Coordinates of N, CA and C in Angstrom, one line a residue:
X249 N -43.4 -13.7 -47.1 CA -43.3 -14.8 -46.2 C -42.1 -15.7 -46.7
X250 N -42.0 -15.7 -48.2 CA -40.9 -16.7 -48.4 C -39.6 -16.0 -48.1
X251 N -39.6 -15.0 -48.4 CA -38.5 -13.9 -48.1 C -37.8 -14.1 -47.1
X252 N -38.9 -14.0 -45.9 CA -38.3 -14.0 -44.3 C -37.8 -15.7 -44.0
X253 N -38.6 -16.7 -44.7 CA -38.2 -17.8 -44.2 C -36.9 -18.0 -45.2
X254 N -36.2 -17.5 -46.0 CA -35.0 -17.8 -46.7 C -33.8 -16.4 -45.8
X255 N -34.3 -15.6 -45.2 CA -33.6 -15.3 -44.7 C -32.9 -15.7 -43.5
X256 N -34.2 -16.7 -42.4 CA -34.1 -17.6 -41.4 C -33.4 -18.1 -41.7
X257 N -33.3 -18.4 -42.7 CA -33.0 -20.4 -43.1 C -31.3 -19.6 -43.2
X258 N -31.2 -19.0 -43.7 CA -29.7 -18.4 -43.8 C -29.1 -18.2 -43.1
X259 N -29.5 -17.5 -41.8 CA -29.0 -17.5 -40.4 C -28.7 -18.1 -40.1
X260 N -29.6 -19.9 -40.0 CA -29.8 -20.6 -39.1 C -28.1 -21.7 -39.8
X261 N -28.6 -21.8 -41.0 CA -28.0 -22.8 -42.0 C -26.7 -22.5 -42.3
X262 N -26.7 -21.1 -43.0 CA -25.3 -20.8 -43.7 C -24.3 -20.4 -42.5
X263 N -24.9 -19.9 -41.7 CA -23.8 -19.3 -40.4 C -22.8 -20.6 -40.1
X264 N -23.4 -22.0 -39.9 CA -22.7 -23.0 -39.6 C -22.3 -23.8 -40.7
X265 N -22.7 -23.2 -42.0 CA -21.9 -24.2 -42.9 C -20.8 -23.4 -43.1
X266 N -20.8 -22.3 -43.3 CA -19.8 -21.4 -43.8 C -18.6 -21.5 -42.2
X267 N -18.9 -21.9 -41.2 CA -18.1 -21.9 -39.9 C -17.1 -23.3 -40.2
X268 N -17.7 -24.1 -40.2 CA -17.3 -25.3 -41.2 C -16.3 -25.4 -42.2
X269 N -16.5 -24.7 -43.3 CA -16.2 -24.1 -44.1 C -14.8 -23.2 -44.2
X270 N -14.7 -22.3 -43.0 CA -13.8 -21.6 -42.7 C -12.7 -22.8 -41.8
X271 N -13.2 -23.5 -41.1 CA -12.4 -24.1 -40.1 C -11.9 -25.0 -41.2
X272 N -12.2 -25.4 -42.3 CA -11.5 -26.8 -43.5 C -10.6 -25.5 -44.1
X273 N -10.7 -24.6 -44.3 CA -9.1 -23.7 -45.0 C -9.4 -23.9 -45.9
X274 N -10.9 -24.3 -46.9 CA -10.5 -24.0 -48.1 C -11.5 -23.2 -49.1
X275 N -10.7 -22.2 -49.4 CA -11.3 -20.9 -49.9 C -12.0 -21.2 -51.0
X276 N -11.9 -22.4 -51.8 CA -12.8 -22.7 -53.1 C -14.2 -22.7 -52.5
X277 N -14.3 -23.8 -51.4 CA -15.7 -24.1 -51.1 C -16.1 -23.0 -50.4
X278 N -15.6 -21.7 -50.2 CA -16.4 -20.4 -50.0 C -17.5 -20.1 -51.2
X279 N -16.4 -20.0 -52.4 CA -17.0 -19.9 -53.8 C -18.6 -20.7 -53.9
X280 N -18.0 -22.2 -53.7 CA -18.8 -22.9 -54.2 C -20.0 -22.8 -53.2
X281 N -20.1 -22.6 -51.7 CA -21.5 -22.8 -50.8 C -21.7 -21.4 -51.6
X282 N -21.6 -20.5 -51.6 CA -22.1 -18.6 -51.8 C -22.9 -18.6 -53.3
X283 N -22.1 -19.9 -54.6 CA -23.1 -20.1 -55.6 C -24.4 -21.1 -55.4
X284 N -23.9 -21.8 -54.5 CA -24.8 -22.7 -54.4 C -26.3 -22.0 -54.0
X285 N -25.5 -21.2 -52.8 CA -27.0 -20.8 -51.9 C -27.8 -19.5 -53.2
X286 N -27.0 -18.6 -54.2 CA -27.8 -17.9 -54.4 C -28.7 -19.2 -55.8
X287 N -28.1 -20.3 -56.0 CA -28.5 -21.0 -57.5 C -30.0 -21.5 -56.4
X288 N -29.7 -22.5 -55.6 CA -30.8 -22.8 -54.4 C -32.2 -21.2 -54.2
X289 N -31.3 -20.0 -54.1 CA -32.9 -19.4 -53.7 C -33.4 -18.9 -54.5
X290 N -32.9 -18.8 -55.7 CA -33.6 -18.6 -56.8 C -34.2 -19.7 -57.6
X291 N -34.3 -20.9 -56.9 CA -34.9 -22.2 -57.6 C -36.3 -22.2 -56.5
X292 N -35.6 -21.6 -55.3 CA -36.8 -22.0 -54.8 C -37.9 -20.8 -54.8
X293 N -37.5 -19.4 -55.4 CA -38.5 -18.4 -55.3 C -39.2 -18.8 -56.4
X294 N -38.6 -19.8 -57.2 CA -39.1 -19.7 -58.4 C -40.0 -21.1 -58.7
X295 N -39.7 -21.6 -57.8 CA -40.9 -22.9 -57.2 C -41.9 -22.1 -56.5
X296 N -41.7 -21.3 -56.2 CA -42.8 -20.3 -55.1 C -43.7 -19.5 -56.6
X297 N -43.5 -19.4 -57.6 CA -43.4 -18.6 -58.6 C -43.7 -17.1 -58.3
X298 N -42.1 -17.0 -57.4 CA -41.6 -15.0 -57.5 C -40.1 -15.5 -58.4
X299 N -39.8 -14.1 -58.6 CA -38.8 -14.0 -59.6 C -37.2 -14.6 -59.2
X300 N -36.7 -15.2 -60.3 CA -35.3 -16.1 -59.8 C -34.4 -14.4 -59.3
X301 N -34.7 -13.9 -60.1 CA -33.9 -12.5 -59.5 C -34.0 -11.7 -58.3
X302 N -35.5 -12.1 -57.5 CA -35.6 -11.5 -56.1 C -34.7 -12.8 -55.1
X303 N -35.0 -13.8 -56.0 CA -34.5 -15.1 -54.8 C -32.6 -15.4 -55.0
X304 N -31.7 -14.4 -55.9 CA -30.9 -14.5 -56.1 C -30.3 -12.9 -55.2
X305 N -31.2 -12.0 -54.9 CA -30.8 -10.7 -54.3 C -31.1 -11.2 -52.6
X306 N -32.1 -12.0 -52.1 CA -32.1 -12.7 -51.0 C -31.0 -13.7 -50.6
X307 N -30.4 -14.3 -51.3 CA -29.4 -14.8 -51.3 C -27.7 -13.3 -51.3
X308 N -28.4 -13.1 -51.7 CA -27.1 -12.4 -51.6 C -27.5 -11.2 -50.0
X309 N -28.5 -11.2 -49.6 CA -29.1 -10.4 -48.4 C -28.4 -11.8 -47.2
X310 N -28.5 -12.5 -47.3 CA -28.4 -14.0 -46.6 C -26.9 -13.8 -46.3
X311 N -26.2 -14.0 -47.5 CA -24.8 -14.1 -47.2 C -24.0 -12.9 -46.9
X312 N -24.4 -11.2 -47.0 CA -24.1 -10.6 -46.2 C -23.9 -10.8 -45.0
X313 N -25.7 -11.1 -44.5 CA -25.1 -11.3 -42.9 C -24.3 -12.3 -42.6
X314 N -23.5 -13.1 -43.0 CA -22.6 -13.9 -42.7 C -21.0 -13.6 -42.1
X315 N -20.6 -14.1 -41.1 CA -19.6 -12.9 -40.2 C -18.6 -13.5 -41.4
X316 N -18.9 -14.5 -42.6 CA -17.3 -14.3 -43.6 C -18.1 -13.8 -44.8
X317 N -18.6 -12.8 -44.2 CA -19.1 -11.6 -45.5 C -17.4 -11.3 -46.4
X318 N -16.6 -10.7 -45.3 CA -15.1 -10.0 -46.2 C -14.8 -11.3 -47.2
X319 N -14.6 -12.0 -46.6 CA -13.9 -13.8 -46.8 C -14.8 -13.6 -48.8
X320 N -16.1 -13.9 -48.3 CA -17.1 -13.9 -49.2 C -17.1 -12.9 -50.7
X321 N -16.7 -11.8 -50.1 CA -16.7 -11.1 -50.9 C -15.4 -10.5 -51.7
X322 N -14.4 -11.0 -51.1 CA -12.9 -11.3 -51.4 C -13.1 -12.2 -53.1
X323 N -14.0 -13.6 -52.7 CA -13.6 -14.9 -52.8 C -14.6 -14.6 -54.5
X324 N -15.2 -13.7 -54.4 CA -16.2 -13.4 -55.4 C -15.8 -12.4 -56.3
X325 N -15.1 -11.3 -56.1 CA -14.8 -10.1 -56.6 C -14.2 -10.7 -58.3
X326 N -13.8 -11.7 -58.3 CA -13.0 -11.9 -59.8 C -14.3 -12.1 -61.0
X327 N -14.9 -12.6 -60.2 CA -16.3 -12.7 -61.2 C -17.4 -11.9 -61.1
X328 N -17.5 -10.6 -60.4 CA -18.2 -9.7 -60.4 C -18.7 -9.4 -61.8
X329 N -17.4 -8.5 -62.4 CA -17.9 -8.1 -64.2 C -18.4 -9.1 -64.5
X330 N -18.0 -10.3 -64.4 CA -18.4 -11.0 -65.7 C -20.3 -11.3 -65.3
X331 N -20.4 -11.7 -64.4 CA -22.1 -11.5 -63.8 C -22.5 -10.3 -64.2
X332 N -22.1 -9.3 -63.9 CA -22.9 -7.8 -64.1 C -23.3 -8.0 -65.7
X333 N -22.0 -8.0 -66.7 CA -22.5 -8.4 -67.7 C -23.6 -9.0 -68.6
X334 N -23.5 -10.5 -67.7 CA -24.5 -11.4 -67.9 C -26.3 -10.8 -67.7
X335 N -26.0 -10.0 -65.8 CA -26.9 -9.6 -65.7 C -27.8 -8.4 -66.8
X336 N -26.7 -7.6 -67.3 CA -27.8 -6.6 -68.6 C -27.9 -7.2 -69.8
X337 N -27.2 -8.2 -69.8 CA -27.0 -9.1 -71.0 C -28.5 -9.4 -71.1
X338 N -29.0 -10.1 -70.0 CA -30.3 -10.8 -69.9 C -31.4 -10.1 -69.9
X339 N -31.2 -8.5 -69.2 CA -31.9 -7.7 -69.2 C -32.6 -7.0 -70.6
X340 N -30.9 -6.9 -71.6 CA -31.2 -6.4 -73.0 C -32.4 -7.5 -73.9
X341 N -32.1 -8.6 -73.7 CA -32.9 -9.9 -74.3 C -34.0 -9.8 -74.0
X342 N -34.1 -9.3 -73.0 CA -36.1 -9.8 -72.7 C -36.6 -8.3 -73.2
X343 N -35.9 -7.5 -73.3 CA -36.9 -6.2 -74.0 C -37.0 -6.3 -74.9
X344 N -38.5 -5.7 -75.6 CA -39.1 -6.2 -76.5 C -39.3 -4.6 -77.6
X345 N -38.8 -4.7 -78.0 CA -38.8 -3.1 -78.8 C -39.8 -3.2 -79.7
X346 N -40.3 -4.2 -80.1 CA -41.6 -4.0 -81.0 C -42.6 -3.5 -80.0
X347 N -43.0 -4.4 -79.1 CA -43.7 -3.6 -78.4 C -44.1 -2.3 -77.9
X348 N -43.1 -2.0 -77.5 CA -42.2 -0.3 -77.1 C -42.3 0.3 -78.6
X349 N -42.0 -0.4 -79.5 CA -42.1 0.4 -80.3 C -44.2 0.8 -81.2
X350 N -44.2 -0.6 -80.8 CA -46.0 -0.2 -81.2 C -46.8 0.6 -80.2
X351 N -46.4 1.1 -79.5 CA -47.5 1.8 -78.0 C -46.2 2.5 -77.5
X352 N -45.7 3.0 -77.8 CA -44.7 4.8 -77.3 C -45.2 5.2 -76.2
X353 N -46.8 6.0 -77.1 CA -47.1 6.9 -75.7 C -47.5 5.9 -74.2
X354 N -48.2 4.8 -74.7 CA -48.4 4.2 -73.7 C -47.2 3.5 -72.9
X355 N -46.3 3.3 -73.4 CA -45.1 3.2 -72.7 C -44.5 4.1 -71.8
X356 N -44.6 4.9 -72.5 CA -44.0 6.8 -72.1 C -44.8 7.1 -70.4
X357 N -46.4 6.9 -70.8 CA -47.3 7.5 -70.0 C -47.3 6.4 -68.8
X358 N -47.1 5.4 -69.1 CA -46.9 4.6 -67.8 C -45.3 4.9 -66.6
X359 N -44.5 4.9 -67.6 CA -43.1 5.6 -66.9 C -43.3 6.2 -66.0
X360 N -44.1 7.7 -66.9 CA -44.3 8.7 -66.2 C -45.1 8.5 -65.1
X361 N -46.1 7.9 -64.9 CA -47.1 7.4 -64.4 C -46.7 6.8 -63.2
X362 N -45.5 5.8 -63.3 CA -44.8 5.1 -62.2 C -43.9 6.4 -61.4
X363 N -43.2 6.6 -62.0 CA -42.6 7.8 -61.8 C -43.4 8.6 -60.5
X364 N -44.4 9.6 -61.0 CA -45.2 10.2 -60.3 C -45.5 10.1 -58.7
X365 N -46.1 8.3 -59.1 CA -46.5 7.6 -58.2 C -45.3 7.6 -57.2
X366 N -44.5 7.1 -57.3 CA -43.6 6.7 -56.3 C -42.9 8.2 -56.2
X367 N -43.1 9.6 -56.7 CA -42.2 10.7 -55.9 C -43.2 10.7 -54.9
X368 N -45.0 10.8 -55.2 CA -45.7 11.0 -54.3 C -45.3 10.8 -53.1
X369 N -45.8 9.3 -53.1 CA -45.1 8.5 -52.1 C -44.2 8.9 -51.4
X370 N -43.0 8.8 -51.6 CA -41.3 9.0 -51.0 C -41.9 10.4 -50.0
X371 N -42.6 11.6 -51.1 CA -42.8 13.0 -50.4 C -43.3 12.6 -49.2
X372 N -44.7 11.8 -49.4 CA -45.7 11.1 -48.0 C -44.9 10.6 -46.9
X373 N -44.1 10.0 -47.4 CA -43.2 9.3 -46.5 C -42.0 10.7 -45.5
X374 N -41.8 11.0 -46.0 CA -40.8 12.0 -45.7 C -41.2 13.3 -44.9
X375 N -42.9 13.5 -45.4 CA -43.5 14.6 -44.7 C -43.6 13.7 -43.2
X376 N -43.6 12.0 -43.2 CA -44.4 11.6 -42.3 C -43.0 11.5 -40.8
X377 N -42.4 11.6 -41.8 CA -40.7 11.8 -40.6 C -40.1 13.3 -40.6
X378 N -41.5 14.1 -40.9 CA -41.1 15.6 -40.4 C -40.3 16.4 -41.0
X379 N -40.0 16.0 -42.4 CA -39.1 16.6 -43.0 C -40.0 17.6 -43.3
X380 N -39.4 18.9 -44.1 CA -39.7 20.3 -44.5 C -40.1 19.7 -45.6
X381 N -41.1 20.7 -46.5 CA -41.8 20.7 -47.4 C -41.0 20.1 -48.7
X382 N -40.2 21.1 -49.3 CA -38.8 21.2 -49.9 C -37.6 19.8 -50.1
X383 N -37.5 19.4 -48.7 CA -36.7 18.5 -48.5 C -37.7 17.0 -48.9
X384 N -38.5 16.5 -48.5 CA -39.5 15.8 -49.0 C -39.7 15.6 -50.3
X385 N -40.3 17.0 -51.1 CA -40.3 16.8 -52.6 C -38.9 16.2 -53.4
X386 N -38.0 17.3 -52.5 CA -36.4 16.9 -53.4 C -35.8 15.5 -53.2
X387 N -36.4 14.7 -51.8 CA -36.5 12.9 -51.6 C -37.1 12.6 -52.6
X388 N -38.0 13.2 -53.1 CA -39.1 12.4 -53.6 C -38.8 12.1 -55.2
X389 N -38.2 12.9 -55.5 CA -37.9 13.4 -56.9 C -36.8 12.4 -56.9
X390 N -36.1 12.5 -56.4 CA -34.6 12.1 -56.5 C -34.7 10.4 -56.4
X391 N -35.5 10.1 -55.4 CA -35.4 8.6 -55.3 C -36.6 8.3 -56.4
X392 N -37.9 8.8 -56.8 CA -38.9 8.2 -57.9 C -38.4 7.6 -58.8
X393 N -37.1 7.4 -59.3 CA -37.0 6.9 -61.1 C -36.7 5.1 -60.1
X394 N -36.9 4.8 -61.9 CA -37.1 3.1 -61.4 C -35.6 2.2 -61.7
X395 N -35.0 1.2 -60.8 CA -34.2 0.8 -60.8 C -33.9 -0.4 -61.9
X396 N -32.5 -1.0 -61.9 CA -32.2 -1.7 -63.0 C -33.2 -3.2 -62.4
X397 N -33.3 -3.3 -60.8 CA -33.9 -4.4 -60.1 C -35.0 -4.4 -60.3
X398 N -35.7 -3.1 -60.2 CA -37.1 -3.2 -60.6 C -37.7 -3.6 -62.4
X399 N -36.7 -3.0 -62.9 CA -36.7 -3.6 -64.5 C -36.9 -5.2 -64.6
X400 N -35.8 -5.4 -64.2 CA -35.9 -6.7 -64.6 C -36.8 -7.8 -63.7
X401 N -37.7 -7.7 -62.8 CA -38.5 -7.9 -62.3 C -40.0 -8.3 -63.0
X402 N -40.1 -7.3 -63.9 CA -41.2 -7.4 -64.6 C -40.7 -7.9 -65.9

């Protein structure tokens, strides 16, 4: 629910600030509304208590649809690396290798375990749009492993 109403609210909101925005000619305050909005949904996923990182990937879902997506993403590109960075930077800090390292297999068996789970899935999914047996499993397999988004999530 919060999802959809930040998505709303981005439609409704950023379409006309960023029109605004385009009509003043000045390409800083692209920069600056595109940080604002993703610093804003990640304050407020996180007043919601979900993660600043789903409310910072909404934000960036938000400002795709924005017809100065190119503009946007022009205006952003210089500071990509250095975010990506940041982002496994933060990722490497919160793992906890003692942990991982005291419980292995139970680390190992959960993987696996998630893993599993979600080829199931994908296969269920795939038989359920008619795909061949084969083609299903090979979905299933291929999409199961877990992402850097889903990492850092938890």
């Amino acid at each position: 629910l919060a999802v959809a109403g930040l998505v709303l609210a981005g439609r409704f909101l950023l379409r006309p600030l960023f029109r605004i925005i385009g009509n003043l000619g000045e390409r800083e305050m692209f920069v600056f509304a595109a940080l604002f909005t993703v610093v804003a949904a990640a304050a407020i996923m996180e007043a919601l208590g979900l993660s600043t990182a789903l409310g910072a990937f909404v934000a960036g879902v938000m400002l795709a649809d924005s017809p100065y997506r190119h503009e946007l993403e022009a205006d952003v590109e210089p500071f990509r690396s250095i975010l990506l960075v940041l982002f496994f930077l933060a990722v490497g800090m919160r793992l906890d290798l003692h942990a991982i390292a005291g419980r292995p297999f139970f680390v190992i068996g959960m993987a696996l375990a998630l893993i599993a789970t979600k080829a199931v899935i994908i296969c269920g999914i795939g038989m359920a749009f008619r795909m061949k047996w084969r083609a299903a499993l090979a979905l299933g397999l291929l999409l199961s492993q877990g992402g850097e988004f889903g990492f850092v999530l938890f």
